[in-house]
């Protein structure tokens, strides 16, 4: 379960004076997504979608309010427990955020290695997911040797390889052609059917209409529609 | 992290792998000299103290004059008294040639022709308990004007000098350790700045602070130990050269092919890379963990 209760967010500034003057990027956000739920997160650029996802992935702390991620009160956990919780969250970033000195294989294997899975298991799972995203032949390629679409598929493979309990994706189909976008959505819906809670931020309303699901619609830092 | 082969953070290129070892090597070189200085001063002090602490020098002015007691000369009376005193061993009259040689730096080589009233000098070893303070008073009664110089006062000065040298060397070692720590800290911060994005990514994927800090610490440990090892090796020829210079004062082992370094130095030199490694590891851990606090 993911629950936001009266959540506000203001990005920290260098000085207290700047902090006081900084605008709230999220205001009064309240919603709940049950375990295994699927939500589209929609809204214009600058509406606050990425900030909301940062809170959901524990990379920012709210200024006010309470956030529960997978049943855990996010503000009340130690740094170690926060790291453990992050391992249960798969994230697809808008800018991919791949490690450029690592191969495609090592990028995808990274979450499993951080979770100290054994190498045989890692090899089997990484090979399978890379085959699924159509990159079985590019295991040793570095990100700069791959196209934008291929990099995005690597980022998606990395997010789902550990079978996360919560999958958060920011514009995951932005660099994909229609066929690849369809394959990605099949993968995400398959994970969702297996019990993964999914939140996908997108501008692509065509995609939203093809895969009907409740929406979190944002505007100017507020949630204007839930459901 | 489970797989140690993969350089997740790209630290081989990020953590200054030339500058850090070179600076640590320089620190290690200085530390080797400081340690050697400490050990050498202690060894020289022990050598000098051993020679001088137990020695006595008795100066008898007008040695052929009549002693205050008895009918012998002043010199004979003093020698007789010394031979009979408990705690005095091996009293020996220094020959005129030896006395002239000692005075030559001040009075020239032809002292004997100056017709100066040169006192007779008797050397002896003090083997008794306590200090020979009462000796001068006893000899004064037999031969007024007789002076007794004890090596103990020189030994105390040598001991004070040694202690001061050792304190200076300890201060140098502390400063070297602090500078080495600062160098590792700066290099680690530079690595953190260069790899900020990669760190944020693996932090977001669930890396523990320890996972990231251990990576930096392992790299810093390796570079510091390697640099320190090189610094200690470079210091060796210099230490042999200094040992060669100090050999006449320290009394080298007869027949030795080359002047040896104190055994303690052979333990201290290999310890330098270990100490540098500990400084590298600890500093990197503290620096990285502190920096990671800025991440959520």
Coordinates of C-alpha atoms in Angstrom, one line a residue:
Chain A
X1 CA 0.0 0.0 0.0
X2 CA 1.1 3.5 -0.8
X3 CA -0.5 6.3 1.2
X4 CA 0.1 10.1 1.2
X5 CA -1.7 12.0 3.9
X6 CA -1.6 15.8 3.6
X7 CA 1.8 15.8 2.1
X8 CA 3.7 19.1 1.3
X9 CA 7.1 19.4 -0.3
X10 CA 9.4 22.4 -0.6
X11 CA 13.0 21.8 -1.9
X12 CA 15.7 22.7 0.6
X13 CA 17.7 25.8 -0.3
X14 CA 21.2 26.9 0.6
X15 CA 20.1 29.5 3.3
X16 CA 17.2 29.7 5.7
X17 CA 16.0 33.0 4.1
X18 CA 16.0 31.2 0.7
X19 CA 14.2 28.3 2.3
X20 CA 11.5 30.5 3.7
X21 CA 11.0 32.2 0.3
X22 CA 11.0 28.9 -1.7
X23 CA 7.6 27.8 -3.1
X24 CA 5.9 24.6 -2.1
X25 CA 6.2 22.3 -5.1
X26 CA 3.6 19.9 -3.7
X27 CA 0.6 20.9 -1.6
X28 CA -1.9 19.0 0.4
X29 CA -1.4 15.7 -1.4
X30 CA -3.6 12.9 -0.1
X31 CA -4.3 9.6 -1.7
X32 CA -4.0 5.9 -1.2
X33 CA -3.1 3.1 -3.6
X34 CA -3.9 -0.4 -2.4
X35 CA -1.4 -3.3 -2.7
X36 CA -1.4 -4.5 -6.3
X37 CA -3.0 -1.2 -7.5
X38 CA -2.2 0.6 -10.8
X39 CA -2.3 4.4 -11.1
X40 CA -1.5 6.7 -14.0
X41 CA 0.1 9.9 -12.8
X42 CA -0.8 12.7 -15.3
X43 CA -0.5 16.4 -15.5
X44 CA 1.4 19.0 -17.5
X45 CA 5.1 19.6 -17.2
X46 CA 5.9 21.3 -13.9
X47 CA 2.7 20.1 -12.3
X48 CA 4.7 18.1 -9.7
X49 CA 4.6 14.6 -11.1
X50 CA 8.4 14.0 -10.7
X51 CA 8.4 15.5 -7.2
X52 CA 5.6 13.2 -6.2
X53 CA 7.6 10.2 -7.6
X54 CA 10.7 11.4 -5.7
X55 CA 8.8 11.2 -2.4
X56 CA 7.4 7.8 -3.4
X57 CA 11.0 6.5 -4.1
X58 CA 12.3 8.0 -0.8
X59 CA 14.8 10.3 -2.6
X60 CA 13.1 13.3 -0.9
X61 CA 11.5 13.9 2.5
X62 CA 8.2 15.7 2.7
X63 CA 8.2 19.1 4.4
X64 CA 4.9 18.2 6.0
X65 CA 2.5 15.2 6.1
X66 CA 2.9 11.5 6.4
X67 CA 3.9 9.0 3.7
X68 CA 3.5 5.2 4.0
X69 CA 5.3 3.1 1.4
X70 CA 4.6 -0.6 1.3
X71 CA 3.1 -0.3 4.8
X72 CA 6.1 1.5 6.3
X73 CA 5.9 5.0 7.7
X74 CA 8.7 6.5 5.7
X75 CA 9.7 9.2 8.2
X76 CA 10.2 6.8 11.0
X77 CA 12.8 4.4 9.5
X78 CA 16.5 4.3 9.9
X79 CA 18.8 4.9 6.9
X80 CA 19.5 1.2 6.7
X81 CA 15.8 0.3 6.7
X82 CA 15.2 3.1 4.1
X83 CA 17.8 1.4 1.9
X84 CA 16.1 -2.0 2.4
X85 CA 12.8 -0.4 1.4
X86 CA 14.3 1.1 -1.7
X87 CA 15.3 -2.4 -2.8
X88 CA 11.6 -3.3 -3.0
X89 CA 10.9 -0.3 -5.2
X90 CA 11.7 -0.4 -8.9
X91 CA 12.2 3.0 -10.5
X92 CA 12.3 4.0 -14.2
X93 CA 13.7 7.5 -14.4
X94 CA 12.8 9.9 -17.2
X95 CA 16.6 10.4 -17.9
X96 CA 17.3 6.7 -17.5
X97 CA 20.1 7.3 -14.9
X98 CA 22.3 4.4 -16.2
X99 CA 25.9 4.1 -15.0
X100 CA 27.9 4.9 -18.1
X101 CA 31.0 3.0 -17.1
X102 CA 29.1 -0.2 -16.7
X103 CA 27.8 -2.6 -19.4
X104 CA 24.1 -3.1 -20.1
X105 CA 24.3 -6.4 -18.2
X106 CA 26.0 -4.9 -15.2
X107 CA 23.5 -2.0 -15.1
X108 CA 20.6 -4.4 -15.0
X109 CA 22.3 -6.7 -12.5
X110 CA 23.1 -3.8 -10.1
X111 CA 19.9 -3.9 -7.9
X112 CA 20.3 -7.7 -7.5
X113 CA 24.0 -7.4 -6.6
X114 CA 23.2 -4.6 -4.1
X115 CA 20.6 -7.1 -2.6
X116 CA 23.4 -9.7 -2.5
X117 CA 21.7 -12.3 -4.7
X118 CA 23.9 -15.1 -5.9
X119 CA 25.6 -14.7 -9.3
X120 CA 23.8 -17.7 -10.8
X121 CA 20.4 -16.3 -10.0
X122 CA 21.5 -12.8 -11.2
X123 CA 22.7 -14.2 -14.5
X124 CA 19.5 -16.1 -15.1
X125 CA 17.2 -13.2 -14.2
X126 CA 19.3 -10.5 -16.1
X127 CA 19.6 -12.6 -19.2
X128 CA 15.8 -13.3 -19.2
X129 CA 14.8 -9.7 -18.7
X130 CA 17.2 -8.4 -21.3
X131 CA 15.8 -11.0 -23.8
X132 CA 12.3 -9.7 -22.9
X133 CA 13.2 -6.1 -23.7
X134 CA 14.9 -7.2 -26.9
X135 CA 18.5 -6.5 -25.9
X136 CA 19.8 -10.1 -25.4
X137 CA 22.5 -9.4 -28.0
X138 CA 23.8 -6.1 -26.3
X139 CA 24.8 -7.5 -22.9
X140 CA 28.3 -6.0 -23.1
X141 CA 27.3 -2.7 -24.7
X142 CA 28.0 0.5 -22.7
X143 CA 25.1 3.0 -22.5
X144 CA 26.8 5.5 -24.9
X145 CA 26.8 2.7 -27.5
X146 CA 23.1 2.3 -27.3
X147 CA 20.3 4.4 -28.7
X148 CA 17.9 6.4 -26.5
X149 CA 15.2 3.8 -26.8
X150 CA 17.7 1.0 -26.0
X151 CA 18.9 2.9 -22.9
X152 CA 15.3 3.3 -21.8
X153 CA 14.8 -0.4 -22.1
X154 CA 17.9 -1.1 -20.0
X155 CA 16.5 1.3 -17.4
X156 CA 13.2 -0.5 -17.5
X157 CA 14.9 -3.9 -17.2
X158 CA 16.9 -2.7 -14.2
X159 CA 13.7 -1.5 -12.5
X160 CA 11.8 -4.7 -12.9
X161 CA 14.6 -7.4 -12.7
X162 CA 14.2 -7.7 -8.9
X163 CA 10.4 -8.2 -9.1
X164 CA 9.7 -5.0 -7.0
X165 CA 6.7 -4.7 -4.8
X166 CA 6.3 -1.1 -6.1
X167 CA 7.1 0.0 -9.6
X168 CA 7.4 3.7 -10.2
X169 CA 8.0 4.9 -13.8
X170 CA 8.5 8.5 -15.0
X171 CA 7.6 8.7 -18.7
X172 CA 8.8 5.2 -19.4
X173 CA 7.6 5.1 -23.0
X174 CA 9.0 8.6 -24.0
X175 CA 11.8 7.2 -26.2
X176 CA 10.1 4.0 -27.4
X177 CA 8.4 3.3 -30.7
X178 CA 4.8 2.0 -30.6
X179 CA 5.8 -1.6 -30.7
X180 CA 8.3 -1.3 -27.8
X181 CA 5.8 0.8 -25.8
X182 CA 3.3 -2.0 -26.2
X183 CA 5.8 -4.6 -25.1
X184 CA 6.7 -2.4 -22.1
X185 CA 3.1 -2.0 -21.1
X186 CA 2.6 -5.7 -21.4
X187 CA 5.5 -6.2 -19.0
X188 CA 4.2 -3.7 -16.5
X189 CA 0.7 -5.0 -16.5
X190 CA 2.0 -8.6 -16.1
X191 CA 4.0 -7.4 -13.1
X192 CA 0.9 -5.7 -11.8
X193 CA -1.1 -8.8 -12.1
X194 CA 1.5 -10.6 -10.1
X195 CA 0.9 -8.2 -7.3
X196 CA 3.3 -5.3 -7.9
X197 CA 1.8 -1.9 -7.2
X198 CA 2.4 0.4 -10.2
X199 CA 2.5 4.1 -10.7
X200 CA 3.3 5.4 -14.2
X201 CA 3.7 9.1 -14.9
X202 CA 3.0 10.1 -18.5
X203 CA 2.0 12.8 -20.9
X204 CA 0.8 10.2 -23.3
X205 CA -3.0 10.3 -22.9
X206 CA -3.3 7.8 -25.8
X207 CA -1.4 5.3 -23.7
X208 CA -3.7 6.1 -20.8
X209 CA -6.8 5.4 -22.8
X210 CA -5.4 2.1 -24.1
X211 CA -4.7 0.8 -20.6
X212 CA -7.6 2.1 -18.5
X213 CA -6.8 2.5 -14.8
X214 CA -7.4 5.1 -12.1
X215 CA -5.6 8.4 -12.5
X216 CA -3.8 10.8 -10.2
X217 CA -4.1 14.0 -12.1
X218 CA -1.9 16.9 -10.9
X219 CA -1.9 20.6 -11.5
X220 CA 0.3 23.3 -10.0
X221 CA 1.5 21.0 -7.2
X222 CA -1.9 19.8 -6.2
X223 CA -3.8 16.6 -6.8
X224 CA -6.9 17.6 -8.7
X225 CA -8.2 14.2 -9.4
X226 CA -7.9 10.8 -7.8
X227 CA -9.6 7.8 -9.3
Chain B
X1 CA 28.6 -5.7 -2.2
X2 CA 28.4 -9.2 -3.3
X3 CA 30.3 -8.9 -6.5
X4 CA 33.7 -7.3 -5.8
X5 CA 34.9 -7.4 -9.4
X6 CA 32.5 -4.7 -10.7
X7 CA 33.7 -1.2 -10.0
X8 CA 30.1 0.2 -9.6
X9 CA 31.3 3.7 -8.8
X10 CA 34.1 3.9 -11.4
X11 CA 36.5 4.8 -8.6
X12 CA 39.5 3.5 -10.5
X13 CA 39.3 6.7 -12.6
X14 CA 37.6 9.0 -10.1
X15 CA 39.7 8.7 -7.0
X16 CA 42.9 10.5 -7.9
X17 CA 45.1 7.4 -8.4
X18 CA 48.3 9.4 -9.1
X19 CA 48.2 12.4 -6.8
X20 CA 47.1 10.6 -3.6
X21 CA 49.8 7.9 -3.6
X22 CA 52.5 10.5 -4.5
X23 CA 51.5 12.7 -1.6
X24 CA 51.2 9.8 0.8
X25 CA 54.6 8.6 -0.4
X26 CA 56.0 12.0 0.6
X27 CA 54.3 11.8 4.0
X28 CA 55.6 8.3 4.5
X29 CA 59.1 9.3 3.5
X30 CA 59.0 12.1 6.2
X31 CA 57.5 9.6 8.7
X32 CA 60.4 7.2 8.0
X33 CA 62.9 9.9 8.7
X34 CA 61.1 10.9 11.9
X35 CA 60.9 7.4 13.2
X36 CA 64.6 6.8 12.3
X37 CA 65.5 10.0 14.0
X38 CA 63.7 8.9 17.1
X39 CA 65.3 5.5 17.2
X40 CA 68.8 6.8 16.3
X41 CA 68.7 9.5 19.0
X42 CA 67.6 6.9 21.6
X43 CA 70.4 4.6 20.5
X44 CA 73.0 7.3 20.5
X45 CA 71.8 8.5 23.8
X46 CA 72.0 5.1 25.3
X47 CA 75.5 4.6 23.9
X48 CA 76.7 8.0 25.2
X49 CA 74.9 7.6 28.6
X50 CA 76.5 4.2 29.0
X51 CA 79.9 5.6 28.5
X52 CA 79.6 8.8 30.5
X53 CA 77.2 8.1 33.3
X54 CA 79.5 5.8 35.2
X55 CA 82.7 7.8 34.5
X56 CA 84.5 10.1 37.0
X57 CA 87.2 12.6 36.2
X58 CA 89.4 13.9 39.1
X59 CA 91.6 16.9 38.5
X60 CA 94.5 17.3 40.9
X61 CA 96.2 20.7 40.7
X62 CA 99.8 20.9 41.8
X63 CA 100.1 17.1 41.8
X64 CA 103.7 17.0 43.1
X65 CA 102.9 19.2 46.1
X66 CA 102.6 18.0 49.6
X67 CA 99.3 16.4 50.5
X68 CA 97.4 17.9 53.4
X69 CA 97.6 14.6 55.3
X70 CA 100.5 12.3 55.4
X71 CA 103.9 12.8 53.7
X72 CA 103.1 11.8 50.1
X73 CA 102.4 14.0 47.1
X74 CA 98.9 15.3 46.5
X75 CA 98.5 13.0 43.5
X76 CA 99.7 9.9 45.3
X77 CA 97.4 10.7 48.2
X78 CA 94.4 11.1 45.9
X79 CA 95.2 7.9 44.0
X80 CA 95.6 6.0 47.3
X81 CA 92.4 7.4 48.6
X82 CA 90.5 6.5 45.4
X83 CA 91.9 2.9 45.4
X84 CA 90.6 2.5 48.9
X85 CA 87.2 4.0 48.5
X86 CA 84.1 1.8 48.2
X87 CA 82.3 2.3 44.8
X88 CA 85.4 3.5 43.0
X89 CA 86.8 1.1 40.4
X90 CA 89.7 1.2 38.1
X91 CA 91.3 4.6 39.0
X92 CA 93.9 5.4 36.4
X93 CA 96.3 8.3 36.0
X94 CA 95.9 9.9 32.6
X95 CA 99.4 10.1 30.9
X96 CA 100.8 13.6 30.1
X97 CA 100.5 12.8 26.4
X98 CA 96.7 12.1 26.8
X99 CA 96.2 15.3 28.8
X100 CA 98.1 17.3 26.2
X101 CA 96.0 15.8 23.5
X102 CA 92.8 16.8 25.3
X103 CA 94.1 20.3 25.8
X104 CA 95.4 20.7 22.3
X105 CA 92.2 22.1 20.8
X106 CA 92.4 25.0 23.3
X107 CA 96.1 25.5 24.0
X108 CA 97.7 24.2 20.8
X109 CA 99.9 21.1 20.2
X110 CA 102.9 22.4 22.2
X111 CA 101.2 22.5 25.6
X112 CA 104.1 20.9 27.2
X113 CA 106.4 23.8 26.2
X114 CA 104.1 26.4 27.7
X115 CA 105.1 25.6 31.3
X116 CA 101.6 26.0 32.4
X117 CA 100.6 24.4 35.7
X118 CA 98.5 21.6 34.2
X119 CA 96.7 19.5 36.8
X120 CA 97.0 15.7 36.8
X121 CA 93.9 13.9 35.7
X122 CA 92.7 10.6 37.1
X123 CA 89.9 8.7 35.5
X124 CA 87.8 6.1 37.4
X125 CA 84.5 4.3 37.1
X126 CA 81.8 4.8 39.7
X127 CA 80.5 1.4 40.5
X128 CA 78.9 2.1 43.8
X129 CA 75.3 2.7 44.8
X130 CA 73.9 6.2 44.6
X131 CA 75.9 9.2 43.4
X132 CA 79.5 10.0 44.0
X133 CA 78.6 13.4 45.5
X134 CA 80.5 12.9 48.8
X135 CA 83.7 12.0 46.9
X136 CA 84.8 15.6 46.2
X137 CA 84.6 16.6 49.9
X138 CA 86.7 13.6 50.9
X139 CA 89.4 14.4 48.3
X140 CA 89.3 18.1 49.2
X141 CA 90.5 17.2 52.7
X142 CA 93.5 15.2 51.3
X143 CA 94.3 17.6 48.5
X144 CA 92.6 21.0 48.6
X145 CA 91.5 22.3 45.2
X146 CA 90.9 18.8 43.7
X147 CA 87.9 18.8 41.4
X148 CA 85.6 15.8 40.7
X149 CA 83.5 15.8 37.5
X150 CA 80.8 13.2 37.3
X151 CA 79.5 11.8 34.0
X152 CA 76.0 11.7 35.5
X153 CA 75.4 15.4 34.9
X154 CA 76.4 15.0 31.2
X155 CA 74.2 11.9 31.0
X156 CA 71.2 13.9 32.4
X157 CA 71.8 16.6 29.6
X158 CA 72.0 13.9 27.0
X159 CA 68.8 12.3 28.3
X160 CA 67.0 15.7 28.2
X161 CA 68.2 16.2 24.6
X162 CA 67.1 12.7 23.6
X163 CA 63.7 13.3 25.2
X164 CA 63.3 16.6 23.3
X165 CA 64.3 15.0 20.0
X166 CA 61.8 12.2 20.6
X167 CA 59.1 14.7 21.4
X168 CA 59.9 16.6 18.2
X169 CA 59.8 13.3 16.2
X170 CA 56.5 12.4 17.8
X171 CA 55.1 15.8 16.8
X172 CA 56.3 15.4 13.3
X173 CA 54.7 12.0 13.1
X174 CA 51.4 13.4 14.4
X175 CA 51.5 16.2 11.8
X176 CA 52.4 13.8 9.0
X177 CA 49.4 11.6 10.1
X178 CA 47.1 14.6 10.1
X179 CA 48.3 15.8 6.7
X180 CA 48.0 12.3 5.3
X181 CA 44.4 12.2 6.6
X182 CA 43.7 15.6 5.1
X183 CA 45.1 14.5 1.8
X184 CA 42.9 11.3 1.8
X185 CA 39.9 13.4 2.8
X186 CA 40.4 15.9 0.0
X187 CA 40.9 13.1 -2.6
X188 CA 37.8 11.3 -1.3
X189 CA 35.7 14.5 -1.6
X190 CA 37.0 15.0 -5.1
X191 CA 36.0 11.4 -5.9
X192 CA 32.5 12.0 -4.3
X193 CA 32.0 15.2 -6.4
X194 CA 33.1 13.4 -9.6
X195 CA 30.9 10.4 -8.9
X196 CA 27.9 12.2 -7.3
X197 CA 25.5 11.0 -10.0
X198 CA 26.6 7.4 -9.8
X199 CA 26.3 7.5 -6.0
X200 CA 22.8 8.9 -6.2
X201 CA 21.8 6.2 -8.6
X202 CA 23.0 3.3 -6.5
X203 CA 21.8 5.0 -3.3
X204 CA 18.4 5.1 -5.0
X205 CA 18.6 1.4 -5.9
X206 CA 19.0 0.5 -2.3
X207 CA 22.8 0.7 -1.6
X208 CA 23.6 1.0 2.1
X209 CA 25.8 3.8 3.3
X210 CA 28.3 1.0 4.2
X211 CA 28.3 -0.3 0.6
X212 CA 29.3 3.1 -0.8
X213 CA 31.7 4.0 2.0
X214 CA 33.4 0.6 1.8
X215 CA 34.0 1.1 -1.9
X216 CA 35.7 4.4 -1.4
X217 CA 37.6 3.1 1.7
X218 CA 38.9 0.1 -0.1
X219 CA 40.3 2.3 -2.9
X220 CA 41.7 4.9 -0.5
X221 CA 43.3 2.1 1.6
X222 CA 44.9 0.6 -1.5
X223 CA 46.3 3.9 -2.7
X224 CA 47.5 5.1 0.7
X225 CA 49.2 1.7 1.4
X226 CA 50.8 1.7 -2.0
X227 CA 52.0 5.3 -1.7
X228 CA 53.3 4.7 1.8
X229 CA 55.2 1.6 0.7
X230 CA 56.9 3.5 -2.1
X231 CA 57.8 6.3 0.4
X232 CA 59.3 3.9 2.9
X233 CA 61.3 2.2 0.1
X234 CA 62.6 5.5 -1.1
X235 CA 63.6 6.4 2.4
X236 CA 65.7 3.3 2.8
X237 CA 68.8 4.5 0.9
X238 CA 68.7 7.8 2.8
X239 CA 68.4 5.9 6.1
X240 CA 71.4 3.7 5.2
X241 CA 73.4 6.9 4.4
X242 CA 72.5 8.5 7.7
X243 CA 73.3 5.3 9.5
X244 CA 76.7 5.3 7.8
X245 CA 77.2 8.9 9.0
X246 CA 76.2 8.1 12.5
X247 CA 78.2 4.9 12.7
X248 CA 81.3 6.4 14.3
X249 CA 79.2 7.8 17.1
X250 CA 77.1 4.8 17.6
X251 CA 79.9 2.2 17.5
X252 CA 79.2 0.0 14.5
X253 CA 79.4 -3.7 14.8
X254 CA 83.0 -4.7 13.9
X255 CA 83.3 -6.4 10.5
X256 CA 79.9 -5.4 9.3
X257 CA 79.7 -5.1 5.5
X258 CA 77.4 -2.1 5.8
X259 CA 76.0 -0.1 8.7
X260 CA 72.9 -1.7 10.0
X261 CA 69.7 0.0 10.8
X262 CA 68.3 -0.5 14.3
X263 CA 66.1 -3.6 14.5
X264 CA 63.2 -1.5 15.7
X265 CA 63.4 0.4 12.4
X266 CA 63.0 -2.8 10.4
X267 CA 59.7 -3.2 12.3
X268 CA 58.6 0.4 12.0
X269 CA 59.3 0.7 8.2
X270 CA 56.9 -2.1 7.2
X271 CA 54.4 -0.7 9.7
X272 CA 54.2 2.6 7.8
X273 CA 52.1 1.2 4.9
X274 CA 49.8 -0.5 7.4
X275 CA 49.3 2.8 9.4
X276 CA 48.8 4.7 6.1
X277 CA 46.2 2.0 5.1
X278 CA 44.4 2.5 8.5
X279 CA 44.4 6.3 8.1
X280 CA 43.1 5.9 4.5
X281 CA 40.4 3.5 5.4
X282 CA 39.2 5.5 8.5
X283 CA 39.3 8.9 6.8
X284 CA 37.5 7.7 3.7
X285 CA 34.8 6.0 5.8
X286 CA 34.2 9.2 7.8
X287 CA 34.3 11.4 4.8
X288 CA 31.9 9.3 2.7
X289 CA 29.4 8.6 5.5
X290 CA 29.3 12.3 6.4
X291 CA 28.7 13.2 2.8
X292 CA 26.0 10.6 2.3
X293 CA 24.0 12.3 5.1
X294 CA 23.2 15.0 2.5
X295 CA 21.3 12.4 0.6
X296 CA 17.7 11.5 1.7

